Short mmCIF file of C-alpha atoms in Angstrom, two decimals:
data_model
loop_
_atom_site.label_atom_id
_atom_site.label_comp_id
_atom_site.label_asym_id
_atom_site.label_seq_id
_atom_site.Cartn_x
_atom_site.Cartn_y
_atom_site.Cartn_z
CA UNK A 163 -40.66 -104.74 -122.23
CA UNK A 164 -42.63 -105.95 -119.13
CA UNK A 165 -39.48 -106.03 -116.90
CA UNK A 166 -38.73 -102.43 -117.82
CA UNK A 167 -42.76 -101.11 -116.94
CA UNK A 168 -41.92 -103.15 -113.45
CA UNK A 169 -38.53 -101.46 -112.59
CA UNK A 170 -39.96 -98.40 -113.84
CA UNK A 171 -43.14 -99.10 -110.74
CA UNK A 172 -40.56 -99.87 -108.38
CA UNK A 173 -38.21 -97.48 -109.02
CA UNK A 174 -41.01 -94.76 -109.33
CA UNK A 175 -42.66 -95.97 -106.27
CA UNK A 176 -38.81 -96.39 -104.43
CA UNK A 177 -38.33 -92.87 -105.27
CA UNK A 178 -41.14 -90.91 -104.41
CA UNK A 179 -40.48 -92.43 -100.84
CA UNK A 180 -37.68 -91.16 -100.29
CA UNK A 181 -38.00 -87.95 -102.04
CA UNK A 182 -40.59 -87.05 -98.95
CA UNK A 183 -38.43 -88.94 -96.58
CA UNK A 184 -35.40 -86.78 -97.52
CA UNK A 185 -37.64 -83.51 -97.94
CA UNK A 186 -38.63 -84.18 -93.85
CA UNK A 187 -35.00 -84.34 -92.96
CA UNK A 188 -34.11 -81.02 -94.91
CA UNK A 189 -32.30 -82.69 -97.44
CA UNK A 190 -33.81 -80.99 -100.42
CA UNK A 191 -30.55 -81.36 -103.12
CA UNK A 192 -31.54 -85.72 -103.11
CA UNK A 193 -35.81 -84.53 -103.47
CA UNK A 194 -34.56 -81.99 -106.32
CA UNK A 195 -32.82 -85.17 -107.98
CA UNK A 196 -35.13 -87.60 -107.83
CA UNK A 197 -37.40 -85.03 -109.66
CA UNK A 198 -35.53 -83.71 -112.02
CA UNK A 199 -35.01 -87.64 -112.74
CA UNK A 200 -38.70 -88.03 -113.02
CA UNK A 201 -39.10 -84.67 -115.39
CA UNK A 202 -36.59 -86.09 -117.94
CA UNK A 203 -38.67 -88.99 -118.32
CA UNK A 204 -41.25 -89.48 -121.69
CA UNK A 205 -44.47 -90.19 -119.97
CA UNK A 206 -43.92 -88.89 -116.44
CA UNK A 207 -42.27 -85.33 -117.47
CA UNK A 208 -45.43 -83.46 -115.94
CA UNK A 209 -45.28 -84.94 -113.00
CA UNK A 210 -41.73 -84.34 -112.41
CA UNK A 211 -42.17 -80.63 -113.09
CA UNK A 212 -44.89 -80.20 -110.58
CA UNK A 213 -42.64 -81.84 -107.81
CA UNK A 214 -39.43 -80.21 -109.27
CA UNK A 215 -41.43 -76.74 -108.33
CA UNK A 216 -42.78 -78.07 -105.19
CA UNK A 217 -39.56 -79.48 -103.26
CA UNK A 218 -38.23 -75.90 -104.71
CA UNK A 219 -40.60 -73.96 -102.77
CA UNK A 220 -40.13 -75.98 -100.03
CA UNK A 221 -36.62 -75.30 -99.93
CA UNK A 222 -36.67 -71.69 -100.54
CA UNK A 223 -36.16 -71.47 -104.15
CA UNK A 224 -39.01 -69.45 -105.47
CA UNK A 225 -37.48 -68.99 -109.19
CA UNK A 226 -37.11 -72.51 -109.91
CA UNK A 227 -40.41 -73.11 -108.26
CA UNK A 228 -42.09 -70.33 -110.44
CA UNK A 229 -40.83 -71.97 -113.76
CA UNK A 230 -41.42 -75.42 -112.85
CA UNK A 231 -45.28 -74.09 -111.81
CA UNK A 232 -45.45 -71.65 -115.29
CA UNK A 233 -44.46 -74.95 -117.38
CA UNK A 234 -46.40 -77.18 -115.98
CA UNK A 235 -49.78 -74.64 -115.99
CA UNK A 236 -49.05 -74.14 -119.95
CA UNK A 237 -48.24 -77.94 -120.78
CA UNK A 238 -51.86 -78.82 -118.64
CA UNK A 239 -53.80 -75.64 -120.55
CA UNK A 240 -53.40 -74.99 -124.33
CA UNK A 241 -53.89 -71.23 -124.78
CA UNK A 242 -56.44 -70.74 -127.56
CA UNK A 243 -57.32 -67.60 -129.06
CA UNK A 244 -60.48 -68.07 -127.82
CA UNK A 245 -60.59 -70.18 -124.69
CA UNK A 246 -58.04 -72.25 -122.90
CA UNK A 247 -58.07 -75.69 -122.79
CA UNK A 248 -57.80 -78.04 -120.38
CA UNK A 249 -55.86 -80.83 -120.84
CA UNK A 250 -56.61 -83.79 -118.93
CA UNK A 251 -55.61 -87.03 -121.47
CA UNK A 252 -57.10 -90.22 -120.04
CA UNK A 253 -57.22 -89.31 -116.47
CA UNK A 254 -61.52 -89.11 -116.65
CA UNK A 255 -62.06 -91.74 -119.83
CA UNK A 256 -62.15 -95.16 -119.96
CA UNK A 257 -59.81 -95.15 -123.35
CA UNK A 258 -58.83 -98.56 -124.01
CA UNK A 259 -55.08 -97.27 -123.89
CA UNK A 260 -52.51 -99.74 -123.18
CA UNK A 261 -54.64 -102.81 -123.24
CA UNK A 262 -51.42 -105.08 -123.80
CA UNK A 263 -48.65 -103.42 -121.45
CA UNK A 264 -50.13 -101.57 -118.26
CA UNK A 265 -51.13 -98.13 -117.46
CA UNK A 266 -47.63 -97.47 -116.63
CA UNK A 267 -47.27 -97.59 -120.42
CA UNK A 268 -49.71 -93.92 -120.67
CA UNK A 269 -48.36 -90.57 -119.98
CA UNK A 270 -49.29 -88.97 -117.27
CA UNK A 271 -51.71 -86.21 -117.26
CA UNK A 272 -51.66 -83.67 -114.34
CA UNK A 273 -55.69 -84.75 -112.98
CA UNK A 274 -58.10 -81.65 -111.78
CA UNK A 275 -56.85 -81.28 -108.39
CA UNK A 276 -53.14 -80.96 -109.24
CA UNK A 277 -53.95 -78.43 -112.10
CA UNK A 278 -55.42 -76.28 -109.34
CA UNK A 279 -52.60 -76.79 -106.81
CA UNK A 280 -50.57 -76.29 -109.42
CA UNK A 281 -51.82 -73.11 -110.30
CA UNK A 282 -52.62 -72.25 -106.29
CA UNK A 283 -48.26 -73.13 -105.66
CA UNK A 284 -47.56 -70.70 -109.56
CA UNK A 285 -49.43 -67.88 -108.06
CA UNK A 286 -47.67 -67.93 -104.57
CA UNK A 287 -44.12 -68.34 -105.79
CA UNK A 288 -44.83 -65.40 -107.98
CA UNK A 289 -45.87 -63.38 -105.04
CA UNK A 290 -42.86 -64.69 -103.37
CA UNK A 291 -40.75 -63.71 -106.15
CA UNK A 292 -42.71 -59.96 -105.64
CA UNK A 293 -44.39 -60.31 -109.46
CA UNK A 294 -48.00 -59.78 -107.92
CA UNK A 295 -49.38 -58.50 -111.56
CA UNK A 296 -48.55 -61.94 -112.90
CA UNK A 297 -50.27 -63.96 -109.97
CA UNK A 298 -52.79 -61.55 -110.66
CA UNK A 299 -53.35 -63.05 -114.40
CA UNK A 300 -52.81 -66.63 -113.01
CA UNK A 301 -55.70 -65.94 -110.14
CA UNK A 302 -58.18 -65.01 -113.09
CA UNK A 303 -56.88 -68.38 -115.04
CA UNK A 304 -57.62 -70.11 -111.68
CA UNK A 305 -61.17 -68.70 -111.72
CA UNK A 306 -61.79 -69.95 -115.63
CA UNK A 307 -60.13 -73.28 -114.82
CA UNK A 308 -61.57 -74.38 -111.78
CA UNK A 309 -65.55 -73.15 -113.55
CA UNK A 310 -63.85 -75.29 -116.75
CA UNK A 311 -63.54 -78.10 -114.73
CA UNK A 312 -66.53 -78.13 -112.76
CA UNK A 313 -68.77 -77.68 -116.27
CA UNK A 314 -66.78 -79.79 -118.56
CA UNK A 315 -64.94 -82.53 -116.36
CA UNK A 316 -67.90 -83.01 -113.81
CA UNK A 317 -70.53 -83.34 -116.39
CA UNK A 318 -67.96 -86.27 -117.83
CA UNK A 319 -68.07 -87.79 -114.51
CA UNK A 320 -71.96 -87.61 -114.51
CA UNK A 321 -72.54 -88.90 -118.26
CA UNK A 322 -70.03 -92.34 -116.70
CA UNK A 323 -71.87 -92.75 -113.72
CA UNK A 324 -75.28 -92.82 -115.59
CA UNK A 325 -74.05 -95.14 -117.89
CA UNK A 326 -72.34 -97.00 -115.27
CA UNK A 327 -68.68 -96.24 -116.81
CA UNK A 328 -68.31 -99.79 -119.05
CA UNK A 329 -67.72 -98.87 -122.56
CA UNK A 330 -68.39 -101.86 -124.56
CA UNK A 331 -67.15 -104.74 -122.28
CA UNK A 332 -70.94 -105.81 -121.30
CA UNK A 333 -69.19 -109.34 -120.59
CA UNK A 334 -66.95 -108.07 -117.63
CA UNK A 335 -69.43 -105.73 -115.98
CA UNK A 336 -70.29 -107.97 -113.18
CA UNK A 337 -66.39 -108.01 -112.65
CA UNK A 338 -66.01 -104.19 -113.11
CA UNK A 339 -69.45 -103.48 -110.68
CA UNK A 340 -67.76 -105.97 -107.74
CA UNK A 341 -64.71 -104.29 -108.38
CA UNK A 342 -65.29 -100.73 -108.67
CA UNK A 343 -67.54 -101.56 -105.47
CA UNK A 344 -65.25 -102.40 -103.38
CA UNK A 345 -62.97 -100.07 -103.59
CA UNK A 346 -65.46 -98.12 -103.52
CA UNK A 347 -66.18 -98.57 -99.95
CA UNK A 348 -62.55 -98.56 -99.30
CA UNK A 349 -62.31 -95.21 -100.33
CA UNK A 350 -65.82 -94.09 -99.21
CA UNK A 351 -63.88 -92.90 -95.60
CA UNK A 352 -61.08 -91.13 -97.12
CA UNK A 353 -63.37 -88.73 -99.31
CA UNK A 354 -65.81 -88.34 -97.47
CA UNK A 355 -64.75 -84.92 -96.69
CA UNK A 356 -65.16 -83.58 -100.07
CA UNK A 357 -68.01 -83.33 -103.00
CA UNK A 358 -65.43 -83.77 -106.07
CA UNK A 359 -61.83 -83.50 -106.95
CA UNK A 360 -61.69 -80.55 -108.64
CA UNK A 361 -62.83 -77.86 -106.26
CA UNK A 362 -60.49 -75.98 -104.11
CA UNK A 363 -62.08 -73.73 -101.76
CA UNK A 364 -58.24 -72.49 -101.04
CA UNK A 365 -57.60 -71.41 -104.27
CA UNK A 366 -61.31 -69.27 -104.66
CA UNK A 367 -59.89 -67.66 -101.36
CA UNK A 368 -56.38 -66.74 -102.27
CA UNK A 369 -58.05 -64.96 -105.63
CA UNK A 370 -60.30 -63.32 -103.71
CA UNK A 371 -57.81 -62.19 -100.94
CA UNK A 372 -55.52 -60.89 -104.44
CA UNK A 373 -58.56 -59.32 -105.89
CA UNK A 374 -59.58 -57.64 -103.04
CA UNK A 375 -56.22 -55.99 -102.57
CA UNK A 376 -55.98 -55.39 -105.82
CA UNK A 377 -59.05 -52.92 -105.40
CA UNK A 378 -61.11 -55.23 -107.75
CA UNK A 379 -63.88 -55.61 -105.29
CA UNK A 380 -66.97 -56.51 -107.07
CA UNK A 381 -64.33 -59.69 -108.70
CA UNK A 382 -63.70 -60.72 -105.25
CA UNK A 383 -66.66 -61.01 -103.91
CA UNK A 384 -67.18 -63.86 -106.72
CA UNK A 385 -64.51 -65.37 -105.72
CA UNK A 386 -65.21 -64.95 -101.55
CA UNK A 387 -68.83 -66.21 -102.40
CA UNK A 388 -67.41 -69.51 -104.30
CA UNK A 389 -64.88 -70.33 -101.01
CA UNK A 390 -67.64 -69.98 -98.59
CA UNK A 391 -69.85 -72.35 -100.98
CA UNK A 392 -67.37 -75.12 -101.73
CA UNK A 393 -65.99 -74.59 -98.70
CA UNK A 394 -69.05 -74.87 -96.20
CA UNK A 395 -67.95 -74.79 -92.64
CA UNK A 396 -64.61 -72.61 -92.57
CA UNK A 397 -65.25 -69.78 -90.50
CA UNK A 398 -63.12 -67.77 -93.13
CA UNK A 399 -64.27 -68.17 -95.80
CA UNK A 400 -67.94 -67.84 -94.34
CA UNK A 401 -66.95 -64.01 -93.16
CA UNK A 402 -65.50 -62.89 -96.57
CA UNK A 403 -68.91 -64.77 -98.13
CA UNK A 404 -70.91 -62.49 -95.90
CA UNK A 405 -68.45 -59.35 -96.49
CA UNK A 406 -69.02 -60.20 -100.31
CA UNK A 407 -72.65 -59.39 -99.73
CA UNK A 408 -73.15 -56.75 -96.94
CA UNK A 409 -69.81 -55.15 -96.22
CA UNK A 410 -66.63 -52.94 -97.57
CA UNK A 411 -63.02 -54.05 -98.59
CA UNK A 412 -60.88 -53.86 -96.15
CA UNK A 413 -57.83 -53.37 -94.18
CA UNK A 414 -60.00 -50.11 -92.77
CA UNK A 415 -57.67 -46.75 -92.81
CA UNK A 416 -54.67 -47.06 -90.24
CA UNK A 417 -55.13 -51.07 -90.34
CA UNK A 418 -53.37 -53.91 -91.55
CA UNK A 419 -54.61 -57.67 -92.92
CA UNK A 420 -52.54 -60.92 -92.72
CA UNK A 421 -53.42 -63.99 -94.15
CA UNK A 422 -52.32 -67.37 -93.17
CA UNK A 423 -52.19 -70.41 -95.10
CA UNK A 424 -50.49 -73.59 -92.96
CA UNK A 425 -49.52 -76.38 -94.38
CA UNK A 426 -49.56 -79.83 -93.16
CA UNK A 427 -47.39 -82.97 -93.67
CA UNK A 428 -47.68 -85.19 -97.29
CA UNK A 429 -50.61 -86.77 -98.75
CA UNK A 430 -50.67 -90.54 -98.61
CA UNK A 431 -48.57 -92.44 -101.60
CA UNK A 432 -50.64 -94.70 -103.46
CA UNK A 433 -49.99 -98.39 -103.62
CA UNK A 434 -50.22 -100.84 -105.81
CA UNK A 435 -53.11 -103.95 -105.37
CA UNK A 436 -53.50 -107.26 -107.38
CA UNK A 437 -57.26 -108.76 -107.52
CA UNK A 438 -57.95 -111.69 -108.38
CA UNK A 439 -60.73 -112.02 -111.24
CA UNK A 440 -63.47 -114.33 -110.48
CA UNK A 441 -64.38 -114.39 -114.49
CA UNK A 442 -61.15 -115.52 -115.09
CA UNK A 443 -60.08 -117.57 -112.13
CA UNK A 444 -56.37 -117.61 -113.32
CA UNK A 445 -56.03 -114.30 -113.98
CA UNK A 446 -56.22 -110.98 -111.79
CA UNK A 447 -55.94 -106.89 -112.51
CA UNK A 448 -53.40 -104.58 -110.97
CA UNK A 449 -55.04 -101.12 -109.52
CA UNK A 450 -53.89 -98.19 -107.59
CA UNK A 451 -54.78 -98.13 -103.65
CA UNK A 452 -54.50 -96.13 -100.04
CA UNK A 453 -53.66 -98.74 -98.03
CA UNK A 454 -54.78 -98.19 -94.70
CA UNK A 455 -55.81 -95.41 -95.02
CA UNK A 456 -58.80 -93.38 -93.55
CA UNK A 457 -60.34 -89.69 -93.03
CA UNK A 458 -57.98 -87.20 -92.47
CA UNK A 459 -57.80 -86.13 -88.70
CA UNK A 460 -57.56 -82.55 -88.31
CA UNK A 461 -54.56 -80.81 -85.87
CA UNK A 462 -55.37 -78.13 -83.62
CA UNK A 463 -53.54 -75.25 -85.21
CA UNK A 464 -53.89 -71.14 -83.48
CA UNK A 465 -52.63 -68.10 -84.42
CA UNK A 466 -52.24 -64.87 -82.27
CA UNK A 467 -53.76 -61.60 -83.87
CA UNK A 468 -54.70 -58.54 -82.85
CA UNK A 469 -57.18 -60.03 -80.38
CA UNK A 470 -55.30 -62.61 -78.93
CA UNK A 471 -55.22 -66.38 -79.93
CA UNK A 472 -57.40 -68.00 -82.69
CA UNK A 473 -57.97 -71.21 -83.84
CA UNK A 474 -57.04 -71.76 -87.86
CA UNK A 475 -59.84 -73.87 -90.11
CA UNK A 476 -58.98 -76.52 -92.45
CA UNK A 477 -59.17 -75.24 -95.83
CA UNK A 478 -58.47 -78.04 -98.06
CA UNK A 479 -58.47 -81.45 -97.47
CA UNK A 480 -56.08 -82.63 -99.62
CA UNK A 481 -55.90 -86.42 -98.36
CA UNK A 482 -59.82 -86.41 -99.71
CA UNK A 483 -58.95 -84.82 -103.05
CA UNK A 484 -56.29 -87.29 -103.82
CA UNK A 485 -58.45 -90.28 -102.70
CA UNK A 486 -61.61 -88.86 -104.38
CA UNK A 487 -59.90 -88.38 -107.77
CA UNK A 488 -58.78 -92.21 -107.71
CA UNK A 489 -62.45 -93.45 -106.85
CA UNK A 490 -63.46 -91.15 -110.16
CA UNK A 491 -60.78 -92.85 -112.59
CA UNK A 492 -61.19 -96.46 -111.03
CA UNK A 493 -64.36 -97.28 -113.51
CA UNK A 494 -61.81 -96.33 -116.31
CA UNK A 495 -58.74 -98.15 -114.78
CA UNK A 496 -60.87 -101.10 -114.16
CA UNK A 497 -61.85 -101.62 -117.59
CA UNK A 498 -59.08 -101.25 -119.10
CA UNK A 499 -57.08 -103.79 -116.54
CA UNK A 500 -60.32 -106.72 -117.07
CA UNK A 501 -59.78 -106.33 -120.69
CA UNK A 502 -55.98 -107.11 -120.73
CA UNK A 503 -57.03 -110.53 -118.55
CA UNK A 504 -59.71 -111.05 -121.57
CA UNK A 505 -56.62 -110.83 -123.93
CA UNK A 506 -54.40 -112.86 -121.66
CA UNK A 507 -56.94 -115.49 -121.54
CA UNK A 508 -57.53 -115.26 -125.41
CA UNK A 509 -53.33 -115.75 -125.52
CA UNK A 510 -54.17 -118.98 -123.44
CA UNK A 511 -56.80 -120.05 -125.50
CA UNK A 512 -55.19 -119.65 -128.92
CA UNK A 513 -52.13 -121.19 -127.64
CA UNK A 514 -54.23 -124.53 -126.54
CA UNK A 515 -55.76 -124.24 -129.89
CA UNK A 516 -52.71 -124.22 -131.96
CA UNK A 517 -50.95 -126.58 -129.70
CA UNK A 518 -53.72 -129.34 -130.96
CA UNK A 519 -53.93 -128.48 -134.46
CA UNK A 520 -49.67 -128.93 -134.84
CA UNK A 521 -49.55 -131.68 -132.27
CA UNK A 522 -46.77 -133.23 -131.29
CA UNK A 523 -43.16 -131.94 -129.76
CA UNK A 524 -43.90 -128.55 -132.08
CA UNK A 525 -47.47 -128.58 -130.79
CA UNK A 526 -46.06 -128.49 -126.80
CA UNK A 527 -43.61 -125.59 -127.81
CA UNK A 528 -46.82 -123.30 -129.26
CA UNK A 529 -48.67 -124.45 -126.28
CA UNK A 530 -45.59 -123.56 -123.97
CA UNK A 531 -45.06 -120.54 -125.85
CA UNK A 532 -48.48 -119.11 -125.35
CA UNK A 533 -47.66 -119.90 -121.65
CA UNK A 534 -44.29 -117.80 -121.17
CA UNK A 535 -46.03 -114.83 -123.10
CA UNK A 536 -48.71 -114.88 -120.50
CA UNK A 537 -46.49 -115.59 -117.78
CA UNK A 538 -44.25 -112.44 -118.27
CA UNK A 539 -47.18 -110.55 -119.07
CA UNK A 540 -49.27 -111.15 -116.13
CA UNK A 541 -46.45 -111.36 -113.64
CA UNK A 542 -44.44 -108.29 -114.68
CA UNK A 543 -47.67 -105.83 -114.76
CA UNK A 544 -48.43 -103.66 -111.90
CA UNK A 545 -51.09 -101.06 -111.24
CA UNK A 546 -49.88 -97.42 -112.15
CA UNK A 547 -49.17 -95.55 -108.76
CA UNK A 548 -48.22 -92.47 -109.77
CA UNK A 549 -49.52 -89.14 -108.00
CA UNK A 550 -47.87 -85.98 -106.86
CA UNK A 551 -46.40 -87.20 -103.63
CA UNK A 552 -45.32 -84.33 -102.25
CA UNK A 553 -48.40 -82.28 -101.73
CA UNK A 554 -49.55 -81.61 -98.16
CA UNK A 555 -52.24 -83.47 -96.61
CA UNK A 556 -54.22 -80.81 -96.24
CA UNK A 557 -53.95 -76.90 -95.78
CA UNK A 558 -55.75 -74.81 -92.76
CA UNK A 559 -56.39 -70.99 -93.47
CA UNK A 560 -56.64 -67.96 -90.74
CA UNK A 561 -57.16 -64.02 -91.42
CA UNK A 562 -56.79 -61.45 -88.77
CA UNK A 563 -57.99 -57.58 -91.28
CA UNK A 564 -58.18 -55.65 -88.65
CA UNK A 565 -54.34 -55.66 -87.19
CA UNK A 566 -52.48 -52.96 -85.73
CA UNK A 567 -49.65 -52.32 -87.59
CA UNK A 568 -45.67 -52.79 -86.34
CA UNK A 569 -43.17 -55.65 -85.27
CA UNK A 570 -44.70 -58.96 -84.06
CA UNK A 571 -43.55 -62.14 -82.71
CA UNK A 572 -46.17 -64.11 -84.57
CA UNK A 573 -46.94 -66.70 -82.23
CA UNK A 574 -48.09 -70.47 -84.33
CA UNK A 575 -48.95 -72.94 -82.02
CA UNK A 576 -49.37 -76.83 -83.41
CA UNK A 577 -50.52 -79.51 -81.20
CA UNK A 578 -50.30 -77.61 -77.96
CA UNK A 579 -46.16 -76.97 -79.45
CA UNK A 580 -45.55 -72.87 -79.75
CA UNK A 581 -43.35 -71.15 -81.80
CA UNK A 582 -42.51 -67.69 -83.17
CA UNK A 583 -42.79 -66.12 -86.66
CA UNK A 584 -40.66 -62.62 -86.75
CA UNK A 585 -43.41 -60.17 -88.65
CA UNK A 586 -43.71 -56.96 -89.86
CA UNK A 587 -47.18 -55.18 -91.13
CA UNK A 588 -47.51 -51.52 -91.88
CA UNK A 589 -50.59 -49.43 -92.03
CA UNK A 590 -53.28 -50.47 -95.19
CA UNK A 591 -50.87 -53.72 -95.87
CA UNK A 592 -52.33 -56.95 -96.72
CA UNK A 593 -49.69 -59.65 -96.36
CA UNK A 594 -49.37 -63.54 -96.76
CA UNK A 595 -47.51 -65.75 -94.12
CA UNK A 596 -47.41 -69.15 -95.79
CA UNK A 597 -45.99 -71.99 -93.43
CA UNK A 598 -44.80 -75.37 -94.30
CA UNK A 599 -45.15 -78.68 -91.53
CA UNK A 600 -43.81 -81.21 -93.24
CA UNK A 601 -40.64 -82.49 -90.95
CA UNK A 602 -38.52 -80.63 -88.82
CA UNK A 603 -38.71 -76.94 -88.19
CA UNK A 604 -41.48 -74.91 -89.98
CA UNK A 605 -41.10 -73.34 -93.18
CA UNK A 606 -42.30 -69.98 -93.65
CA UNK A 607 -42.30 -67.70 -96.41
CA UNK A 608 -43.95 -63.71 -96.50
CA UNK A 609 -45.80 -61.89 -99.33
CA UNK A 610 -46.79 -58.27 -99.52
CA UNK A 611 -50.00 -58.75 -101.59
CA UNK A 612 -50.91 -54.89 -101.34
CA UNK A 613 -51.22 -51.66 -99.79
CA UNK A 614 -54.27 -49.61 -99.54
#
C-alpha cells in the first residue's frame, strides 16, 4: 500500500510537470490527458476537473472549460435551500486523517483560493460561450462565497492561531512550533504580498465590471468598493472604488469600455521536503514546499487606449495565494505527519518489547518484523504535493471607459516586446479582452459583457 501512495507522488508530481511543460509548447491534447487522468482518479477527481477546464480554456475550448468549471463549483458548494455551503474537507483542520498512510491517502478538497478562481475561470468561459445571464448568477455566488469564506474560514484560521493549532498532541508541540516556524519564514517572502488566501480582489472586480453593465449599479458599487479594499494599490480598482461613491455608470453616451485582464505564466509546483524530527531522532515528517522560491516580481505590462499607452496593475498575486494557503494548512499537516512518527516509534517500541518477552530465533523475527513495517512505512511516505498547477502566477488588470468606438490594432506590450490584438468596440459596449502568457504566442479571447 505504501509503494502505491509513492508512485501515485511521483507520478502526480511527474505529471503536473509536464502538463505545464506541454501547455507552453501548445501541445494542449497531452495537458487534456494528463487531466482527464487525474479527474478519473478517487481522491484527486476535483482537482482534475479544475485543470481539465483550465488547459480547455487555454486551448480555446470554452464548452469543455464551462462544464469542467460548473462541476467543479457544485462538487466545492452544496446548494441548500437556504444557504450554500462551502465545502472545504480538511484543507483548514488539523483532522487526524490518515495518521498511518500519508496525506496522499485524503481526498483532495479544492482550498479557498481555487474555489474563487474556479468560479472567476466558470464565469469567463460562460461569457466566452455568450451565456452572460448565467455568469451573471455565478458573479452573485462569487460575492456570497468569497464573504462565506472570509466569515467562516478566516475566523477558523483565527480560533488555530490562538490556540496555537495543536489539537491534543501537547507532547510534540515543541516539534510542531520549530517546525511550523521555519517554514514559516520560508514562506514569509512568498506571501508577503497578500493578507489571506481567500480574497481575490480580481474576482470583486470582474462582478462589479458585470454588474455595472448589467445596469445593477448600486450592486456594483459593493463589489468596486471590496476590489479597491482588498486590493489596495491598483490604480483600477481605486477609480471604480471612488466611482462607487461619487460618480455615474459608465461607458458615457457615444462611448465604449474595455477591460483587460492579462495573464501571466504558472504558479510555482510544490515540492515535497523530509525533516528530520529532533523528538524522535530516527524518524522525520514529509511536508509540502516552494523550493526556492521568493516574492513574485512583477513584468512591465501597457496597453494602448484611447489616450495613448498605459501601464496595466497587478491584480492578483497568485504566487502569494498559493504560498499563503500552504503556510495556513502547515499547523494541520504538521500534526498530523509528528503523530504518524509517534506511531512509528510506538511500532518500534512494541516490536523491542515483544521481541524480549518471546526471545529467541521467534523473538528476532517479531523484533525484525516490527522493523520492515517501519521501514516501508517511513521510507515509502512522502508529503502530499498536490495543487492546481496550472494557474497563472499572477493576473494584471487595465480599463480604458471612455474609448472611441471602431476597429483597433490593440497594441499589448510585455517586457519592452509589442504586439497586436485585432479589436472591435461599438458605441455604449463594454467588452472583455482576456490574454493568456504562459509560453509561446499570447492567447486571447473577447467578451461582449453589455451594451448601454
Amino acid at each position: 500500500m505504501p509503494c502505491l501512495f509513492l508512485v501515485g507522488c511521483l507520478s502526480y508530481d511527474r505529471g503536473a510537470a509536464n502538463a505545464v511543460a506541454a501547455i507552453g509548447r501548445g501541445d494542449a491534447a497531452s495537458a487534456l490527458k494528463w487531466s482527464a487522468d487525474l479527474a478519473d482518479s478517487s481522491r484527486s477527481s476535483r482537482l482534475g476537473v479544475v485543470e481539465t477546464g483550465r488547459i480547455s480554456m487555454l486551448a480555446g475550448s470554452n464548452t469543455l472549460a464551462e462544464a469542467c468549471f460548473r462541476k467543479a463549483i457544485d462538487a466545492a458548494i452544496d446548494h441548500k435551500e437556504k444557504d450554500p455551503v462551502i465545502k472545504l474537507g480538511d484543507a483548514a483542520g488539523t483532522a487526524m486523517a490518515a495518521t498511518v498512510t500519508d496525506d496522499w491517502s485524503m481526498t483532495y478538497y479544492l482550498s479557498p483560493y481555487e474555489i474563487n478562481l474556479a468560479l472567476e475561470y466558470g464565469i469567463l468561459a460562460q461569457l466566452f460561450n455568450g451565456r452572460r445571464e448565467d455568469a451573471l448568477v455565478d458573479a452573485r455566488l462569487a460575492i456570497y462565497v468569497q464573504d462565506k469564506l472570509g466569515a467562516e474560514y478566516g475566523a477558523d484560521l483565527k480560533k488555530r492561531e490562538d490556540t496555537g493549532g495543536k489539537g491534543d498532541a501537547q507532547k510534540t508541540k515543541g516539534e510542531v512550533d520549530r517546525i511550523v516556524g521555519e517554514q514559516g519564514q520560508a514562506l514569509n517572502e512568498m506571501i508577503a504580498a497578500t493578507r489571506n488566501s481567500w480574497e481575490n480582489p480580481v474576482l470583486w472586480w470582474l462582478t462589479g465590471v458585470l454588474l455595472e453593465a448589467d445596469g445593477e449599479w448600486d450592486s456594483a458599487c459593493q463589489s468596486y468598493r471590496r476590489a479597491g479594499t482588498t486590493g489596495a494599490g491598483n490604480p483600477f480598482f481605486e477609480t471604480d472604488m471612488r466611482r462607487a461613491d461619487t460618480g455615474t455608470p459608465g461607458p458615457a453616451a457615444g462611448r465604449s469600455k474595455l477591460v483587460v485582464i492579462f495573464e501571466d505564466g504558472f504558479v510555482p509546483r510544490r515540492a515535497a521536503l523530509k525533516i528530520p524530527l529532533r523528538l524522535y531522532a530516527t524518524m522525520s515528517i514529509d511536508i509540502p514546499t516552494y523550493s526556492n522560491v521568493g516574492a513574485y516580481a512583477p513584468r512591465t505590462i501597457s496597453f494602448t487606449g484611447s489616450k495613448g499607452s498605459s501601464p496595466a496593475a497587478l491584480g492578483l498575486n497568485v504566487r502569494s495565494l498559493a504560498g499563503r494557503d500552504l503556510s495556513e494548512a502547515m499547523p494541520g499537516i504538521v500534526t498530523r505527519n509528528v503523530t504518524r512518527a509517534a506511531v512509528n516509534v510506538g511500532i518500534e517500541v512494541g516490536g523491542r518489547a515483544g521481541a524480549r518477552a518471546v526471545g529467541g530465533d521467534w523473538g528476532w523475527a517479531v523484533w525484525l518484523g516490527a522493523e520492515l513495517v517501519n521501514l516501508c512505512m517511513v521510507a515509502f511516505r512522502d508529503a502530499d504535493t498536490r495543487s492546481w498547477a496550472t494557474l497563472p502566477e499572477a493576473q494584471y488588470v487595465w480599463c480604458d471607459g471612455d474609448m472611441e468606438p471602431g476597429d483597433y490594432q490593440f497594441d499589448v506590450t510585455v517586457d519592452g516586446a509589442s504586439s497586436t490584438i485585432p479589436l472591435s468596440l461599438a458605441a455604449g459596449e463594454t467588452k472583455l479582452l482576456w490574454i493568456s502568457s504562459c509560453g509561446g504566442a499570447l492567447r486571447h479571447q473577447y467578451a461582449i459583457i453589455g451594451r448601454r
